[in-house]
Tab-separated table of C-alpha atoms and ligand atoms in Angstrom:
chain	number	residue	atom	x	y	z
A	1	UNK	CA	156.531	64.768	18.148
A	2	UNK	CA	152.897	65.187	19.605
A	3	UNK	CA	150.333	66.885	17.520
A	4	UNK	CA	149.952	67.779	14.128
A	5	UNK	CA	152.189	69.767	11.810
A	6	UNK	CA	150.790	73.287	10.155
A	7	UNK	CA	151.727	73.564	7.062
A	8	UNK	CA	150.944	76.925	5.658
A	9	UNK	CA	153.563	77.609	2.916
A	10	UNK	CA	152.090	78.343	-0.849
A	11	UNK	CA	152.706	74.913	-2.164
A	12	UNK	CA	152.282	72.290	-1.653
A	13	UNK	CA	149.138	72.815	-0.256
A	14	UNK	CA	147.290	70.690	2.684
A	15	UNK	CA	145.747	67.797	0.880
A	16	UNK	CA	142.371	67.061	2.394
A	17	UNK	CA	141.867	63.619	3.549
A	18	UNK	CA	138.697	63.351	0.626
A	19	UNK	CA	141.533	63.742	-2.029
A	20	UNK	CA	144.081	61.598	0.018
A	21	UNK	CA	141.268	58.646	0.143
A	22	UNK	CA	141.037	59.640	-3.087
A	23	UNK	CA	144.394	58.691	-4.043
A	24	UNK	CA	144.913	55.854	-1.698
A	25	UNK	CA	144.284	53.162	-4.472
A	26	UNK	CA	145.265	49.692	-5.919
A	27	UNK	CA	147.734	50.531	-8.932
A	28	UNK	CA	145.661	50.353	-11.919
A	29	UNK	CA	146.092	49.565	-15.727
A	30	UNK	CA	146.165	52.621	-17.977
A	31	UNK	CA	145.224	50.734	-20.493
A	32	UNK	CA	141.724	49.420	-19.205
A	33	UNK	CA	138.920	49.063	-21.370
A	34	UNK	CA	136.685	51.368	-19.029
A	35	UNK	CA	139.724	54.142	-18.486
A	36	UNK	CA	138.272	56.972	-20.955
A	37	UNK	CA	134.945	56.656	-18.954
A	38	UNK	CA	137.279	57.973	-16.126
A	39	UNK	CA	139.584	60.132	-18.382
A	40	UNK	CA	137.531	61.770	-21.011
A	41	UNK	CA	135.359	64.177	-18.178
A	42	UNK	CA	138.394	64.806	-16.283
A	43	UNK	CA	139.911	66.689	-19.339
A	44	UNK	CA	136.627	68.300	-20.191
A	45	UNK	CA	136.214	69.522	-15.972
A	46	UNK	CA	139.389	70.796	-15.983
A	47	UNK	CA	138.534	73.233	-18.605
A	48	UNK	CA	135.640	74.226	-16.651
A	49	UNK	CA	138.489	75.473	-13.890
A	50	UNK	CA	140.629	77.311	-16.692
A	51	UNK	CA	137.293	79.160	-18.151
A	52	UNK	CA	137.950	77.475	-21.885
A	53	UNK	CA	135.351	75.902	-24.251
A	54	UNK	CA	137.428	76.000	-27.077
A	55	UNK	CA	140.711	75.104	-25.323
A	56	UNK	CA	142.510	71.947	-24.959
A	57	UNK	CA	144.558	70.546	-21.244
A	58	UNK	CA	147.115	68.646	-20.972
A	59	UNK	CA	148.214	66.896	-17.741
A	60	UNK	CA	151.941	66.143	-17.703
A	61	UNK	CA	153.793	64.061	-14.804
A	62	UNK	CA	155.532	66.951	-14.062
A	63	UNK	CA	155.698	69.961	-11.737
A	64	UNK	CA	154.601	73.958	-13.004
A	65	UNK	CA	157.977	73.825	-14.255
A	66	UNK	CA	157.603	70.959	-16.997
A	67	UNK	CA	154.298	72.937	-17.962
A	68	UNK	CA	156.445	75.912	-18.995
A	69	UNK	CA	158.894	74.320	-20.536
A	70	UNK	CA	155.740	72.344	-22.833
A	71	UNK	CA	154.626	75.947	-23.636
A	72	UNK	CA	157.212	77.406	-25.313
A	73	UNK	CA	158.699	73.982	-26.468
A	74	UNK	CA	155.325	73.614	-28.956
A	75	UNK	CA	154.549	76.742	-29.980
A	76	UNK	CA	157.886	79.123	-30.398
A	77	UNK	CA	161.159	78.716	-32.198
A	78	UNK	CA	165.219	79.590	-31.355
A	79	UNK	CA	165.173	83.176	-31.580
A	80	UNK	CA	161.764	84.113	-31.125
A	81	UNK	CA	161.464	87.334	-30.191
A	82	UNK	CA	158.964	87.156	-26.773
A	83	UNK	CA	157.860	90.284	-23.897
A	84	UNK	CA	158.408	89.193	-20.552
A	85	UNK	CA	158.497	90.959	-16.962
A	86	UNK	CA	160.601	89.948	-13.815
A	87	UNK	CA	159.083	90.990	-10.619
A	88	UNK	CA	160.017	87.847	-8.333
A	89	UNK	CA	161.478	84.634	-8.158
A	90	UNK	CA	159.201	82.778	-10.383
A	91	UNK	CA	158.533	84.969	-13.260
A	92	UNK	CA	162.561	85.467	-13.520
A	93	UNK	CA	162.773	81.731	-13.415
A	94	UNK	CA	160.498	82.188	-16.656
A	95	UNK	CA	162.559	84.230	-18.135
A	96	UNK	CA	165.866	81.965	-17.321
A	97	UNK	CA	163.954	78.721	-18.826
A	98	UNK	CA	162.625	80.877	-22.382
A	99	UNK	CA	166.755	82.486	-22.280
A	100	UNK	CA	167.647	78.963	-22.454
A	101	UNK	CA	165.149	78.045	-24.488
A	102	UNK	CA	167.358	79.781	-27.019
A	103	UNK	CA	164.302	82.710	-27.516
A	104	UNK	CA	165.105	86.426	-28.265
A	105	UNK	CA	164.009	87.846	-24.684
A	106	UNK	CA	163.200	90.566	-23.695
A	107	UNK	CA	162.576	90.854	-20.351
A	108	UNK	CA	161.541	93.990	-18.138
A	109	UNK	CA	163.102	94.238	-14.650
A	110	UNK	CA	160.350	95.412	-12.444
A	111	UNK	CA	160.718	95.992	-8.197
A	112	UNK	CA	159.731	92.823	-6.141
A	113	UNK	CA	156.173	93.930	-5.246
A	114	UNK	CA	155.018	94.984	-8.427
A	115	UNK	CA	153.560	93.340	-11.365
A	116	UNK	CA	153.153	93.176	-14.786
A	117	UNK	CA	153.410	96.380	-15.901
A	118	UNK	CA	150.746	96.556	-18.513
A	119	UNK	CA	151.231	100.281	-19.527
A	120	UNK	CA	154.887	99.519	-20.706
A	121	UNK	CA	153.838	96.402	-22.217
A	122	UNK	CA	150.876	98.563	-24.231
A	123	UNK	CA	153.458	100.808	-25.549
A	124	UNK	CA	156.615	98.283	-26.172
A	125	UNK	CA	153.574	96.617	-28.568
A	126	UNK	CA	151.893	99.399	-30.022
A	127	UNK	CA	155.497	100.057	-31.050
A	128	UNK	CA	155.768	96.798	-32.489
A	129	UNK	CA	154.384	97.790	-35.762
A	130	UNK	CA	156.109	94.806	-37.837
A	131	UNK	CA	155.134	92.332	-34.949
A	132	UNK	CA	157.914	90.555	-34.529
A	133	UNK	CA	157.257	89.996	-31.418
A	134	UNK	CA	155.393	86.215	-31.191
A	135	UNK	CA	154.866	85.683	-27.063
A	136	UNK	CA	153.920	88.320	-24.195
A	137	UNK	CA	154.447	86.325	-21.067
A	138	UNK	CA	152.795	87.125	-17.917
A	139	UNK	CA	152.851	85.582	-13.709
A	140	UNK	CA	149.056	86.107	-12.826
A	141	UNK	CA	150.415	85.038	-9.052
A	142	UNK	CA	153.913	86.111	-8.343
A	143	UNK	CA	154.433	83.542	-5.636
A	144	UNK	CA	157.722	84.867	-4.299
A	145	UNK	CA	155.879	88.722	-3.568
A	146	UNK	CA	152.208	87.778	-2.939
A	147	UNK	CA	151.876	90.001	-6.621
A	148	UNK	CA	148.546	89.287	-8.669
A	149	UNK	CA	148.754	90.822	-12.016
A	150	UNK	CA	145.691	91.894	-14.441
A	151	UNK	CA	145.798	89.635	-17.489
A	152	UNK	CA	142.542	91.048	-19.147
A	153	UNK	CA	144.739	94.446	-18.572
A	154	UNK	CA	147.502	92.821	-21.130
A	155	UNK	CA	144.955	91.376	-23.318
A	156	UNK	CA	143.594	95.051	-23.976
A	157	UNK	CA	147.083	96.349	-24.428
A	158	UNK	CA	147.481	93.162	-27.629
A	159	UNK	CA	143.840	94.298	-28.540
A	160	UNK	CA	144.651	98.335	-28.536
A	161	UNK	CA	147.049	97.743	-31.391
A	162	UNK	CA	145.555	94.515	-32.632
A	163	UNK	CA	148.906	92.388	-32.099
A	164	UNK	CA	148.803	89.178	-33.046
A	165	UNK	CA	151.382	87.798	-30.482
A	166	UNK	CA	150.122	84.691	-28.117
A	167	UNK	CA	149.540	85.457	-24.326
A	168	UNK	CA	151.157	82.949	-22.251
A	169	UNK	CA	150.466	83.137	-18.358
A	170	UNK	CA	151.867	81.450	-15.573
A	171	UNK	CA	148.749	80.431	-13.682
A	172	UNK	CA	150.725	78.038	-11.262
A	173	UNK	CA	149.346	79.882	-7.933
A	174	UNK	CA	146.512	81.342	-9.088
A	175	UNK	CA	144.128	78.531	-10.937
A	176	UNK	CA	141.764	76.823	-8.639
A	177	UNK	CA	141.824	80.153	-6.383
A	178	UNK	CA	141.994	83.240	-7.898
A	179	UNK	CA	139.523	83.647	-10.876
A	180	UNK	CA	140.989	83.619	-14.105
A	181	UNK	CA	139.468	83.476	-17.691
A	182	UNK	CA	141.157	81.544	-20.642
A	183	UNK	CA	138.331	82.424	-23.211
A	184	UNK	CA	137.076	85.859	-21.965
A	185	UNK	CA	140.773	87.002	-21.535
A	186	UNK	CA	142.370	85.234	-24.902
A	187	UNK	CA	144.557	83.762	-23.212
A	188	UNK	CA	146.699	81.692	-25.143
A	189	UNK	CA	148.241	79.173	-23.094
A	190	UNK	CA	147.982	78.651	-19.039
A	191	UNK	CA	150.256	76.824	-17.154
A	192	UNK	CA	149.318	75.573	-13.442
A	193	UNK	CA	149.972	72.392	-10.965
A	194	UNK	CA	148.533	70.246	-8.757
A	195	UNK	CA	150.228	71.192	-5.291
A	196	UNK	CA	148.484	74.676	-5.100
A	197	UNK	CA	144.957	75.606	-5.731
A	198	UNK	CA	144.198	72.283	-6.508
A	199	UNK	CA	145.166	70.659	-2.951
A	200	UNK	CA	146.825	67.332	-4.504
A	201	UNK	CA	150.929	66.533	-3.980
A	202	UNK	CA	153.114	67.723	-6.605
A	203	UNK	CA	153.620	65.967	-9.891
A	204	UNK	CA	151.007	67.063	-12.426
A	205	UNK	CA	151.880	69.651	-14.379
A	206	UNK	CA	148.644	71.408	-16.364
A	207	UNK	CA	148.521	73.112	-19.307
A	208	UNK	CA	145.549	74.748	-21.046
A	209	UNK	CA	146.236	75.944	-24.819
A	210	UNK	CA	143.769	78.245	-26.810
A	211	UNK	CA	143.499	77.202	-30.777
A	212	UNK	CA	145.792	79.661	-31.603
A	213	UNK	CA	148.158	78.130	-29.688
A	214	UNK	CA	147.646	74.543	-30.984
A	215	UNK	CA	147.818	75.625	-34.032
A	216	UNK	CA	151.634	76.774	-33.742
A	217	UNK	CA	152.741	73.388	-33.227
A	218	UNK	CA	152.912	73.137	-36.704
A	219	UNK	CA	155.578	75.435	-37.122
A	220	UNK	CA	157.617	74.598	-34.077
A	221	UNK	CA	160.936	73.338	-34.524
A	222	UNK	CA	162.020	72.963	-30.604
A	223	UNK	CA	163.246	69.424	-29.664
A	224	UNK	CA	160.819	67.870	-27.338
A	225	UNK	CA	159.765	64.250	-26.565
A	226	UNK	CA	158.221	63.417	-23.285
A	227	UNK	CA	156.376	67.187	-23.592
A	228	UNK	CA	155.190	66.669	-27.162
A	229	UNK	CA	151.761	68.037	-27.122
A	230	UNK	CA	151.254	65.491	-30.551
A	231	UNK	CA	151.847	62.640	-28.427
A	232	UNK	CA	149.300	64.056	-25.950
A	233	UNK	CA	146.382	65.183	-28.499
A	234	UNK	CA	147.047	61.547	-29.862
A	235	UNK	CA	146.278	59.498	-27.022
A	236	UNK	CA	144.186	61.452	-24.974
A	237	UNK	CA	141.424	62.264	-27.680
A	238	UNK	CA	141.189	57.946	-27.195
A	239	UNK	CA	141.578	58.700	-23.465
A	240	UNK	CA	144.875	57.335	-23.001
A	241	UNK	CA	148.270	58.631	-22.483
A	242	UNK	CA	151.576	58.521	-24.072
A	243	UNK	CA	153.494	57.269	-21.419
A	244	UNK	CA	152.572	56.207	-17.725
A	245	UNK	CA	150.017	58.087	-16.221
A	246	UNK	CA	150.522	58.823	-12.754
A	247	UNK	CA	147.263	57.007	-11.990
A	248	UNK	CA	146.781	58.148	-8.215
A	249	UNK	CA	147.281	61.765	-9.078
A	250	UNK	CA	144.663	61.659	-11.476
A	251	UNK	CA	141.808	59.942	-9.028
A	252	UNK	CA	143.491	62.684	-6.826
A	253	UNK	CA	142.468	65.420	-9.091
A	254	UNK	CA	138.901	64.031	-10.125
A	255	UNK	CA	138.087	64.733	-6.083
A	256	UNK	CA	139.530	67.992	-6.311
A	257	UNK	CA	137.350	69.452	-9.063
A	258	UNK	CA	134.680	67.580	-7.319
A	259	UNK	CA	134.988	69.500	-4.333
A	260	UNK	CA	135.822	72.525	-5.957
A	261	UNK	CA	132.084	71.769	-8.289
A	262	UNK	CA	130.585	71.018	-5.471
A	263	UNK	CA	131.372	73.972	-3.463
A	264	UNK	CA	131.286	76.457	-6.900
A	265	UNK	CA	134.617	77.959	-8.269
A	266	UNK	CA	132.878	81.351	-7.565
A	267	UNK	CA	132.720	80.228	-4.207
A	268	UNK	CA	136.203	78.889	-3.878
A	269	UNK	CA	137.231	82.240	-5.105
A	270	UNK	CA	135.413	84.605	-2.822
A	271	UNK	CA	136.864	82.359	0.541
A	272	UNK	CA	140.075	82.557	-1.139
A	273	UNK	CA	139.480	86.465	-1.224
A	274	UNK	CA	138.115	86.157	2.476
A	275	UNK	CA	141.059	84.281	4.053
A	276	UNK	CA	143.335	86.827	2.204
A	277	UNK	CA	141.273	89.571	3.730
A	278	UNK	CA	141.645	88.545	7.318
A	279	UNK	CA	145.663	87.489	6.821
A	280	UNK	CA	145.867	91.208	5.759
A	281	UNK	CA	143.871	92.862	8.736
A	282	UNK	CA	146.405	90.769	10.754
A	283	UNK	CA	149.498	92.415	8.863
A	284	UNK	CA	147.878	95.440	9.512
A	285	UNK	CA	147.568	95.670	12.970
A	286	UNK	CA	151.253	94.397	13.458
A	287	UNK	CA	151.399	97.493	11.886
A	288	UNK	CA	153.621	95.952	8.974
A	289	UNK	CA	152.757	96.176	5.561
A	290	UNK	CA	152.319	93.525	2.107
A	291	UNK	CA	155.285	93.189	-0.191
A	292	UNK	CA	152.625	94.313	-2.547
A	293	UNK	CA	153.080	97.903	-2.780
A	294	UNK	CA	150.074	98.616	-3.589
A	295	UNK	CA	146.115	97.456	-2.980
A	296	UNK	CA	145.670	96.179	-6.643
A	297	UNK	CA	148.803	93.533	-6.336
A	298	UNK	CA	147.207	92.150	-3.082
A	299	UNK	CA	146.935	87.985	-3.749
A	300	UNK	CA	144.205	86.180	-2.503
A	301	UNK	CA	146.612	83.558	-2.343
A	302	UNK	CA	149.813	84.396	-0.646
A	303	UNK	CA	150.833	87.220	1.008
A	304	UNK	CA	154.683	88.664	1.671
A	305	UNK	CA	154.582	90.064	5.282
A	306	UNK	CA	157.286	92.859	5.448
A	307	UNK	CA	159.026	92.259	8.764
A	308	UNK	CA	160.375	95.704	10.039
A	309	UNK	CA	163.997	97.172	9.713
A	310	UNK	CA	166.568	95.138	11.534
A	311	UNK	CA	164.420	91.917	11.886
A	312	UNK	CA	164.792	89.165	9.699
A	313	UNK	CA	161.761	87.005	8.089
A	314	UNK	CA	163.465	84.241	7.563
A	315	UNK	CA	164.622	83.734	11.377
A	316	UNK	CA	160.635	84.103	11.687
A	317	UNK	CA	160.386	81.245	9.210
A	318	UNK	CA	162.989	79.126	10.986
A	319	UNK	CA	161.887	79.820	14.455
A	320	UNK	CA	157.827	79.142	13.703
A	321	UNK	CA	159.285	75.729	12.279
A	322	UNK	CA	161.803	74.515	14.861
A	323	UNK	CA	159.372	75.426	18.007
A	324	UNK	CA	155.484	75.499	16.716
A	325	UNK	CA	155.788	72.893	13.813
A	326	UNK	CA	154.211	75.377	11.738
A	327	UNK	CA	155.864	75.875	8.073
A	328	UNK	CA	155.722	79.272	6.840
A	329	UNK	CA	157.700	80.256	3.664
A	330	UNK	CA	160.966	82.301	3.652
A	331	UNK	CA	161.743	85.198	1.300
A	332	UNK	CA	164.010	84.892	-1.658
A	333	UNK	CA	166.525	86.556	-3.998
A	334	UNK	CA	166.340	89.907	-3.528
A	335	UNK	CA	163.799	90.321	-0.987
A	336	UNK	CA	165.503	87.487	1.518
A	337	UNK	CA	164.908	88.042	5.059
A	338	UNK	CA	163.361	91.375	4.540
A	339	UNK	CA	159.766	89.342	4.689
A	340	UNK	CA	158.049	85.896	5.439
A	341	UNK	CA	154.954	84.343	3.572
A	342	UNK	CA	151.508	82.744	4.328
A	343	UNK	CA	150.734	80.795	1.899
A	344	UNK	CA	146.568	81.120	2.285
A	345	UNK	CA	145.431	78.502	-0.967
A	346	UNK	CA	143.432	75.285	-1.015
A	347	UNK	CA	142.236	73.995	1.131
A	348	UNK	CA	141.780	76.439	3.653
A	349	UNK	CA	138.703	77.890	6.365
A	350	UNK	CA	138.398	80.082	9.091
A	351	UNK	CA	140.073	78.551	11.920
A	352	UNK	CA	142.953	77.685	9.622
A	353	UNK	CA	143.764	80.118	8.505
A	354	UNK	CA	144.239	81.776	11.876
A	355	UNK	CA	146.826	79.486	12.694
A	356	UNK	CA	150.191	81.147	10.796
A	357	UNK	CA	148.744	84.370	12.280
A	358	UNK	CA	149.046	82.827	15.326
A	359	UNK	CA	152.313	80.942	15.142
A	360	UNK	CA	153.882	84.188	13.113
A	361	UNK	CA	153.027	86.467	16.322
A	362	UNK	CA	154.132	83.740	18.569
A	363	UNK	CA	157.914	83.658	16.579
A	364	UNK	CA	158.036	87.161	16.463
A	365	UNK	CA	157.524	87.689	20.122
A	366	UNK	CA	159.964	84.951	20.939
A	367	UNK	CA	162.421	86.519	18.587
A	368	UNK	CA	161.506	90.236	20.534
A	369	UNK	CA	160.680	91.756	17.376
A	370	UNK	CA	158.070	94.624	18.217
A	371	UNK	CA	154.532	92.856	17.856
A	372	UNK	CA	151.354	92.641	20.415
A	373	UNK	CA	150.450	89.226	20.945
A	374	UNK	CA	147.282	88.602	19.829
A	375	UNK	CA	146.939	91.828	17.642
A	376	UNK	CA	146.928	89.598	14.794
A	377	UNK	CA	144.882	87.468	15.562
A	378	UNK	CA	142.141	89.795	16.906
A	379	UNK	CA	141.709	91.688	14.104
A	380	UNK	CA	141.795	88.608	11.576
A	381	UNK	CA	139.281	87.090	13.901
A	382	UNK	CA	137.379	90.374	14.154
A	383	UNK	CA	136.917	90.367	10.092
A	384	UNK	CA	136.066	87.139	9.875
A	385	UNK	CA	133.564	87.671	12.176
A	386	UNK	CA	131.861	90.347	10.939
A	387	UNK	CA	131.645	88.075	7.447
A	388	UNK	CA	130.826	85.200	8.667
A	389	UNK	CA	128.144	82.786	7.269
A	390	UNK	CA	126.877	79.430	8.520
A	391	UNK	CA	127.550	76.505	6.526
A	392	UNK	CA	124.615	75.081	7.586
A	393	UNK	CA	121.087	76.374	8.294
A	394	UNK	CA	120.497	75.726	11.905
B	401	PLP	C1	155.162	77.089	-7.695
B	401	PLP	C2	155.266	78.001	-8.865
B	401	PLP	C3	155.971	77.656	-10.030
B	401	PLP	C4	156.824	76.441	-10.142
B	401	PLP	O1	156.085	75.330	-10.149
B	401	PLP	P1	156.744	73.936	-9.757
B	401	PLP	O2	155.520	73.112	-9.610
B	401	PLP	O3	157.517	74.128	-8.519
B	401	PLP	O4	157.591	73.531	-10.908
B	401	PLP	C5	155.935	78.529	-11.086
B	401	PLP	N1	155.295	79.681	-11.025
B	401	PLP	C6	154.633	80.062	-9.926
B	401	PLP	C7	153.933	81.367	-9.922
B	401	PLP	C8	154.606	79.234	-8.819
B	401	PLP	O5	153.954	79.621	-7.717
């Protein structure tokens, strides 16, 4: 097939050729004599992306998933009692892996374009009195619903009525793109990825624990092995590793915080906000509407376009595939087929980010749902426009 394939789902990301270079090395031994010169600033820089001075990362071959399943394995016990919310597929996927986890759930069932609902979780707490409750979970980026959820809003709620629980948030979508604050939040353990924000392939899963946090190992009785943060602290305090490292992840990663330094998290934040922005305006004058229902759930990293009554997102999904080459992302569970997504994270510009706008309109047409062509794409462009900046004096 001629030309290049657009690949615009919410991970994995497009991995810019810097970071593929990058990662295009000789196998190396993780054991070298010179490997903490490499190791040791990569730990501390990815603290600078998580907002921590006082936390501690670990980087686990994994996925998001093994990053959860580190979290509660080091830090809660069988029966635990723990707050969660389910608003989408991946924060009910949370609350499958803690119910299996063995933990005493409870879990609030919130609609699919909403997100955590921090009022309820003020009150369940404040009624809390003998705080038995160790763990309030929370998605900052519900992937499935394009659903961003205020986690200094649930640190104030554990703060109102000075609960001691730990704050656990699924940053998997969010870190690298959307700004988020470890410290200033007291947050008590993040859990991200490579294959989002970060713009590498999938395999590293990335962890950031507050003190708090590390200090619950101690009492932690869950079986774990290969996610023993022990191991971890052990080894990587020499700048080493437990196990294999997956070597050309890791010289992947040190040229994704480079670029991300280089251009200024800040930065990378307000262009993340910017190509939301403009993938909005387009949804907007296809005159649909966000999953989100409501301005202050808007992502900056993926949005849920609601296709109208009798169409079906997913055939838009299928169709942009099979004749543009362009992968957008379907809808699941309970919102399947009533939506598509853009996934708008990473590495991402202007003229990219057009692109699904384009190829969206283009399957819609084809499919004669009712859409303008080129309404999409004129107002996106007309937004981006009217913000634009040169990236280089002239
Ligand atoms: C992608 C994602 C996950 C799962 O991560 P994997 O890397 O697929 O294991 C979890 N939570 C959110 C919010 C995600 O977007």
């Amino acid at each position: 097939m001629s030309g290049r394939n657009f690949l615009f789902i919410p991970g994995p990301t497009t991995v810019p050729r810097r970071i593929q270079n990058a990662m295009n090395i000789e196998q190396e031994d993780m054991r070298a004599l010179d490997l903490p010169e490499f190791t040791k600033p990569l730990y501390e820089d990815m603290k600078k992306i998580f907002k921590t001075k006082t936390g501690r990362v670990f980087i686990f071959p994994a996925s998001g998933t093994g990053g959860w399943e580190s979290a509660v394995a080091n830090t809660l016990n069988v029966g635990d009692k723990v707050l969660m919310s389910g608003f989408g597929h991946f924060s009910n996927l949370w609350i499958d892996l803690c119910q299996r986890w063995g933990l005493d759930v409870q879990a609030l069932a919130e609609a699919w374009g909403d997100g955590v609902p921090v009022e309820k979780y003020a009150d369940i707490l404040a009624a809390d009195k003998q705080h038995e409750i160790k763990a309030v979970f929370a998605t900052h980026n519900e992937t499935a619903t394009g659903v961003a959820s205020d986690i200094a809003g649930v640190r104030k709620a554990l703060d109102a009525c000075n609960h001691p629980a730990l704050l656990f948030v699924d940053g998997v979508s969010s870190i690298g793109s959307i700004d988020f604050r470890m410290d200033e939040w007291g947050v008590d353990i993040c859990v991200s990825g490579s294959q989002k924000g970060l713009m590498l392939p999938t395999g590293l899963g990335i962890v950031c624990a507050s003190e708090k946090a590390l200090a619950c190992r101690a009492g932690s009785k869950l079986p774990k092995t290969f996610f023993d943060w022990n191991d971890q602290i052990k080894t990587n305090d020499l700048g080493y590793f437990p196990y294999t490292p997956p070597m050309n992840l890791l010289r992947g990663l040190r040229a994704s915080l480079d670029m991300i330094f280089e251009e200024g998290l800040e930065n990378v934040f307000a262009r993340h906000k910017r190509m939301a922005t403009a993938v909005r305006a387009a949804v907007s004058a296809w005159g649909m509407q966000p999953i989100a229902t409501a301005e202050k759930w808007y992502s900056d990293t993926v949005t849920a376009v609601k296709v109208p009554a009798g169409c079906d997102g997913n055939a838009v999904v299928r169709h942009a595939y099979s004749y543009y080459n362009l992968a957008l992302s379907i809808s699941l569970g309970k919102i399947a087929g009533q939506a598509f997504r853009i996934g708008h994270l990473g590495d991402m510009n202007e003229l990219m980010v057009l692109t699904p706008i384009n190829g969206a309109e283009m399957s819609m047409k084809d499919l004669g749902y009712p859409i303008t062509l080129g309404s999409g794409v004129a107002a996106a462009q007309a937004y981006l426009c009217a913000t634009a900046k040169p990236r280089i004096a002239q």
